[in-house]
Amino acid sequence: VGPTNLANVHCAIGRGLSAIRPMGGIPSHFLLYYLRYSSDILAKQATGSTFKAISGKQLRVFSVLLPPLPEQHCIVAKIERLFSELDKAVAELKKAREKLELYRQSLLKAAFEGRLTEEWRKEYADQLESAEELLVRIKAEREKRFQQQLEEWKQAVKKWEADGKPGKKPRKPRKPKELPPLTGEELAELPELPEGWVWSRFGEFIDRIEAGKSFKCYEHPPENDQVGVAKVSAVTWGEYDDNESKTCLDPKKINEKIVIREGDFLFSRANTIELVGACVIAKSVNRKIMLSDKTLRIIFVLPLDIFLLYYLRSINGRNEIKRLSTGNQESMRNIGQERIRQIATPICGYKEIIAITKVLDYCLSKIDKVEQTINQSLACAELLRQSILKKAFSGRLVPQDPNDEPASELLKRIQAEREARRTGTARRAQTKRRVSRRSRK
């Protein structure tokens, strides 16, 4: 297909859209701004469960405050001038926010390529633990936990047998799988690391992964003593948000073992390509919310949660998640538990991990505060936009001229124009019927 001449492109109005064409010379932008000003009122009139809609009938009877025609033009001109200035300020704020994100990613990239603590390593060269030594400690701790679980299982079996073997036999814990080392092809695609660092599999640090189930729920957050199920959006935007949940209606589905607690490392295994693998550490838990089949809880062998959280949010971590996620559509991707364990992860000694975490905590908290200020300014800009519209449609934005033709005369012209259109439409329909009858004869 060759280049398209946009001048010859014609678009039809699809489902969910309506074209509003004002009469009597009323500026289209006047109605546009008035409807934006009235958006909350219109939203309350919308009906439908999954797809909210406003009918044409509702729009036709919707009340519009109508000033004289010259004043309408003045209002539109003043709004557009003020909005233009506001848009410039908003654009600068968004540009500053984008630069902050670039700085955040630059900082994370430097941290997980060893450049952030380069001077620190020189200062503490005689005290450093190598990454291999840390991995040995993790492996020993994992084996210790497994042996403890095995002993607890043996005791549970003895009790089960002594009680007459009621119900199912306690399940034997599985020995942790040995993960294959990274291949030469995988390492060739990854950044070089400083001496003492190595690339490892994410699964090397994991004790276990827990998940919930998906079932029918009431699509609103739980209240009082109700129990909810987390949505993927609960972990999408950088902080755990238990408002992003739905209510469990079946008491039989409630499982205390998968209730989210403060300090949990939560991971979204399904979402869009840009959001799959979003993860948070739950800082504040105000509702009783269970894990879902798409929201996982990861328990680590050693307390490396914050270090690994920052890595998965870095550009290298995100690239690994995208590489290992599956799905044919960009709108929904998935990364299963086994693939999560396969994520290539840089690791260094434990003392350096603590040092990296401290630097990132400090720097990222500063970035977050600046970003919060920008977001507050953007919210104020939106409030100012609404304030301008409120002034415009309460007669306080532009001066009123008593010599202007009153709006009542404009309404009379609109009524006459509508009547003329109805008459013309009726005549055309009558002519069409006559032609049709003649053609049949």
PDB file of N, CA and C in Angstrom, residues 384-433:
ATOM      1  N   LEU A 384      -7.015  23.665  37.943  1.00  0.00           N
ATOM      2  CA  LEU A 384      -7.070  25.016  37.381  1.00  0.00           C
ATOM      3  C   LEU A 384      -7.870  25.003  36.078  1.00  0.00           C
ATOM      4  N   ARG A 385      -7.694  23.945  35.295  1.00  0.00           N
ATOM      5  CA  ARG A 385      -8.452  23.807  34.048  1.00  0.00           C
ATOM      6  C   ARG A 385      -9.959  23.774  34.342  1.00  0.00           C
ATOM      7  N   GLN A 386     -10.329  23.004  35.354  1.00  0.00           N
ATOM      8  CA  GLN A 386     -11.744  22.926  35.728  1.00  0.00           C
ATOM      9  C   GLN A 386     -12.246  24.252  36.293  1.00  0.00           C
ATOM     10  N   SER A 387     -11.355  24.957  37.021  1.00  0.00           N
ATOM     11  CA  SER A 387     -11.733  26.266  37.569  1.00  0.00           C
ATOM     12  C   SER A 387     -12.011  27.274  36.444  1.00  0.00           C
ATOM     13  N   ILE A 388     -11.197  27.222  35.400  1.00  0.00           N
ATOM     14  CA  ILE A 388     -11.397  28.107  34.243  1.00  0.00           C
ATOM     15  C   ILE A 388     -12.753  27.821  33.599  1.00  0.00           C
ATOM     16  N   LEU A 389     -13.057  26.544  33.421  1.00  0.00           N
ATOM     17  CA  LEU A 389     -14.343  26.168  32.821  1.00  0.00           C
ATOM     18  C   LEU A 389     -15.512  26.600  33.710  1.00  0.00           C
ATOM     19  N   LYS A 390     -15.340  26.450  35.013  1.00  0.00           N
ATOM     20  CA  LYS A 390     -16.411  26.843  35.940  1.00  0.00           C
ATOM     21  C   LYS A 390     -16.679  28.348  35.847  1.00  0.00           C
ATOM     22  N   LYS A 391     -15.589  29.124  35.799  1.00  0.00           N
ATOM     23  CA  LYS A 391     -15.757  30.573  35.664  1.00  0.00           C
ATOM     24  C   LYS A 391     -16.414  30.924  34.333  1.00  0.00           C
ATOM     25  N   ALA A 392     -16.001  30.198  33.285  1.00  0.00           N
ATOM     26  CA  ALA A 392     -16.533  30.486  31.953  1.00  0.00           C
ATOM     27  C   ALA A 392     -18.045  30.295  31.903  1.00  0.00           C
ATOM     28  N   PHE A 393     -18.520  29.216  32.529  1.00  0.00           N
ATOM     29  CA  PHE A 393     -19.942  28.889  32.406  1.00  0.00           C
ATOM     30  C   PHE A 393     -20.772  29.339  33.605  1.00  0.00           C
ATOM     31  N   SER A 394     -20.160  30.241  34.390  1.00  0.00           N
ATOM     32  CA  SER A 394     -20.934  30.935  35.419  1.00  0.00           C
ATOM     33  C   SER A 394     -20.917  32.439  35.159  1.00  0.00           C
ATOM     34  N   GLY A 395     -20.424  32.816  33.957  1.00  0.00           N
ATOM     35  CA  GLY A 395     -20.472  34.211  33.541  1.00  0.00           C
ATOM     36  C   GLY A 395     -19.415  35.099  34.141  1.00  0.00           C
ATOM     37  N   ARG A 396     -18.288  34.507  34.661  1.00  0.00           N
ATOM     38  CA  ARG A 396     -17.272  35.300  35.350  1.00  0.00           C
ATOM     39  C   ARG A 396     -15.936  35.335  34.632  1.00  0.00           C
ATOM     40  N   LEU A 397     -15.856  34.724  33.429  1.00  0.00           N
ATOM     41  CA  LEU A 397     -14.565  34.672  32.741  1.00  0.00           C
ATOM     42  C   LEU A 397     -14.368  35.851  31.798  1.00  0.00           C
ATOM     43  N   VAL A 398     -15.428  36.286  31.139  1.00  0.00           N
ATOM     44  CA  VAL A 398     -15.347  37.415  30.205  1.00  0.00           C
ATOM     45  C   VAL A 398     -16.423  38.434  30.557  1.00  0.00           C
ATOM     46  N   PRO A 399     -16.181  39.704  30.267  1.00  0.00           N
ATOM     47  CA  PRO A 399     -17.212  40.723  30.552  1.00  0.00           C
ATOM     48  C   PRO A 399     -18.438  40.533  29.658  1.00  0.00           C
ATOM     49  N   GLN A 400     -19.601  40.883  30.181  1.00  0.00           N
ATOM     50  CA  GLN A 400     -20.856  40.746  29.435  1.00  0.00           C
ATOM     51  C   GLN A 400     -21.254  42.107  28.867  1.00  0.00           C
ATOM     52  N   ASP A 401     -21.688  42.084  27.627  1.00  0.00           N
ATOM     53  CA  ASP A 401     -22.087  43.310  26.932  1.00  0.00           C
ATOM     54  C   ASP A 401     -23.610  43.365  26.876  1.00  0.00           C
ATOM     55  N   PRO A 402     -24.218  44.372  27.556  1.00  0.00           N
ATOM     56  CA  PRO A 402     -25.688  44.474  27.549  1.00  0.00           C
ATOM     57  C   PRO A 402     -26.261  44.736  26.151  1.00  0.00           C
ATOM     58  N   ASN A 403     -25.407  45.175  25.210  1.00  0.00           N
ATOM     59  CA  ASN A 403     -25.888  45.435  23.853  1.00  0.00           C
ATOM     60  C   ASN A 403     -25.958  44.162  22.990  1.00  0.00           C
ATOM     61  N   ASP A 404     -25.428  43.055  23.512  1.00  0.00           N
ATOM     62  CA  ASP A 404     -25.493  41.798  22.750  1.00  0.00           C
ATOM     63  C   ASP A 404     -26.938  41.339  22.596  1.00  0.00           C
ATOM     64  N   GLU A 405     -27.199  40.732  21.466  1.00  0.00           N
ATOM     65  CA  GLU A 405     -28.520  40.134  21.249  1.00  0.00           C
ATOM     66  C   GLU A 405     -28.750  39.059  22.317  1.00  0.00           C
ATOM     67  N   PRO A 406     -29.886  39.082  23.023  1.00  0.00           N
ATOM     68  CA  PRO A 406     -30.120  38.094  24.081  1.00  0.00           C
ATOM     69  C   PRO A 406     -30.159  36.668  23.521  1.00  0.00           C
ATOM     70  N   ALA A 407     -29.816  35.714  24.374  1.00  0.00           N
ATOM     71  CA  ALA A 407     -29.798  34.308  23.970  1.00  0.00           C
ATOM     72  C   ALA A 407     -31.186  33.820  23.562  1.00  0.00           C
ATOM     73  N   SER A 408     -32.229  34.474  24.068  1.00  0.00           N
ATOM     74  CA  SER A 408     -33.597  34.062  23.706  1.00  0.00           C
ATOM     75  C   SER A 408     -33.834  34.219  22.203  1.00  0.00           C
ATOM     76  N   GLU A 409     -33.249  35.269  21.589  1.00  0.00           N
ATOM     77  CA  GLU A 409     -33.384  35.451  20.146  1.00  0.00           C
ATOM     78  C   GLU A 409     -32.627  34.362  19.388  1.00  0.00           C
ATOM     79  N   LEU A 410     -31.463  33.979  19.927  1.00  0.00           N
ATOM     80  CA  LEU A 410     -30.697  32.892  19.324  1.00  0.00           C
ATOM     81  C   LEU A 410     -31.507  31.592  19.350  1.00  0.00           C
ATOM     82  N   LEU A 411     -32.200  31.354  20.463  1.00  0.00           N
ATOM     83  CA  LEU A 411     -33.013  30.142  20.577  1.00  0.00           C
ATOM     84  C   LEU A 411     -34.166  30.155  19.568  1.00  0.00           C
ATOM     85  N   LYS A 412     -34.712  31.335  19.338  1.00  0.00           N
ATOM     86  CA  LYS A 412     -35.803  31.439  18.340  1.00  0.00           C
ATOM     87  C   LYS A 412     -35.281  31.078  16.946  1.00  0.00           C
ATOM     88  N   ARG A 413     -34.083  31.564  16.606  1.00  0.00           N
ATOM     89  CA  ARG A 413     -33.513  31.243  15.302  1.00  0.00           C
ATOM     90  C   ARG A 413     -33.222  29.747  15.162  1.00  0.00           C
ATOM     91  N   ILE A 414     -32.717  29.171  16.277  1.00  0.00           N
ATOM     92  CA  ILE A 414     -32.435  27.728  16.253  1.00  0.00           C
ATOM     93  C   ILE A 414     -33.720  26.937  16.051  1.00  0.00           C
ATOM     94  N   GLN A 415     -34.793  27.394  16.724  1.00  0.00           N
ATOM     95  CA  GLN A 415     -36.089  26.721  16.574  1.00  0.00           C
ATOM     96  C   GLN A 415     -36.590  26.826  15.136  1.00  0.00           C
ATOM     97  N   ALA A 416     -36.420  28.004  14.553  1.00  0.00           N
ATOM     98  CA  ALA A 416     -36.857  28.198  13.163  1.00  0.00           C
ATOM     99  C   ALA A 416     -36.011  27.332  12.219  1.00  0.00           C
ATOM    100  N   GLU A 417     -34.705  27.262  12.488  1.00  0.00           N
ATOM    101  CA  GLU A 417     -33.824  26.443  11.651  1.00  0.00           C
ATOM    102  C   GLU A 417     -34.194  24.963  11.756  1.00  0.00           C
ATOM    103  N   ARG A 418     -34.515  24.533  12.979  1.00  0.00           N
ATOM    104  CA  ARG A 418     -34.904  23.126  13.167  1.00  0.00           C
ATOM    105  C   ARG A 418     -36.211  22.822  12.434  1.00  0.00           C
ATOM    106  N   GLU A 419     -37.150  23.763  12.519  1.00  0.00           N
ATOM    107  CA  GLU A 419     -38.438  23.562  11.854  1.00  0.00           C
ATOM    108  C   GLU A 419     -38.265  23.505  10.339  1.00  0.00           C
ATOM    109  N   ALA A 420     -37.386  24.374   9.818  1.00  0.00           N
ATOM    110  CA  ALA A 420     -37.130  24.378   8.378  1.00  0.00           C
ATOM    111  C   ALA A 420     -36.520  23.054   7.938  1.00  0.00           C
ATOM    112  N   ARG A 421     -35.647  22.508   8.762  1.00  0.00           N
ATOM    113  CA  ARG A 421     -35.025  21.221   8.431  1.00  0.00           C
ATOM    114  C   ARG A 421     -36.051  20.096   8.448  1.00  0.00           C
ATOM    115  N   ARG A 422     -36.944  20.144   9.436  1.00  0.00           N
ATOM    116  CA  ARG A 422     -37.977  19.113   9.496  1.00  0.00           C
ATOM    117  C   ARG A 422     -38.870  19.162   8.259  1.00  0.00           C
ATOM    118  N   THR A 423     -39.243  20.419   7.868  1.00  0.00           N
ATOM    119  CA  THR A 423     -40.099  20.574   6.684  1.00  0.00           C
ATOM    120  C   THR A 423     -39.382  20.066   5.444  1.00  0.00           C
ATOM    121  N   GLY A 424     -38.112  20.431   5.299  1.00  0.00           N
ATOM    122  CA  GLY A 424     -37.330  19.972   4.143  1.00  0.00           C
ATOM    123  C   GLY A 424     -37.204  18.462   4.110  1.00  0.00           C
ATOM    124  N   THR A 425     -36.966  17.867   5.271  1.00  0.00           N
ATOM    125  CA  THR A 425     -36.843  16.404   5.347  1.00  0.00           C
ATOM    126  C   THR A 425     -38.149  15.737   4.956  1.00  0.00           C
ATOM    127  N   ALA A 426     -39.287  16.306   5.436  1.00  0.00           N
ATOM    128  CA  ALA A 426     -40.597  15.731   5.112  1.00  0.00           C
ATOM    129  C   ALA A 426     -40.870  15.832   3.609  1.00  0.00           C
ATOM    130  N   ARG A 427     -40.509  16.965   3.019  1.00  0.00           N
ATOM    131  CA  ARG A 427     -40.736  17.148   1.578  1.00  0.00           C
ATOM    132  C   ARG A 427     -39.895  16.168   0.762  1.00  0.00           C
ATOM    133  N   ARG A 428     -38.628  15.983   1.178  1.00  0.00           N
ATOM    134  CA  ARG A 428     -37.761  15.048   0.454  1.00  0.00           C
ATOM    135  C   ARG A 428     -38.292  13.619   0.552  1.00  0.00           C
ATOM    136  N   ALA A 429     -38.795  13.281   1.732  1.00  0.00           N
ATOM    137  CA  ALA A 429     -39.345  11.936   1.906  1.00  0.00           C
ATOM    138  C   ALA A 429     -40.589  11.746   1.043  1.00  0.00           C
ATOM    139  N   GLN A 430     -41.433  12.803   0.976  1.00  0.00           N
ATOM    140  CA  GLN A 430     -42.663  12.722   0.163  1.00  0.00           C
ATOM    141  C   GLN A 430     -42.310  12.582  -1.313  1.00  0.00           C
ATOM    142  N   THR A 431     -41.319  13.371  -1.766  1.00  0.00           N
ATOM    143  CA  THR A 431     -40.877  13.287  -3.168  1.00  0.00           C
ATOM    144  C   THR A 431     -40.326  11.900  -3.476  1.00  0.00           C
ATOM    145  N   LYS A 432     -39.571  11.334  -2.554  1.00  0.00           N
ATOM    146  CA  LYS A 432     -38.992  10.004  -2.752  1.00  0.00           C
ATOM    147  C   LYS A 432     -40.093   8.950  -2.886  1.00  0.00           C
ATOM    148  N   ARG A 433     -41.158   9.091  -2.091  1.00  0.00           N
ATOM    149  CA  ARG A 433     -42.266   8.131  -2.176  1.00  0.00           C
ATOM    150  C   ARG A 433     -42.972   8.237  -3.506  1.00  0.00           C
TER     151      ARG A 433
END
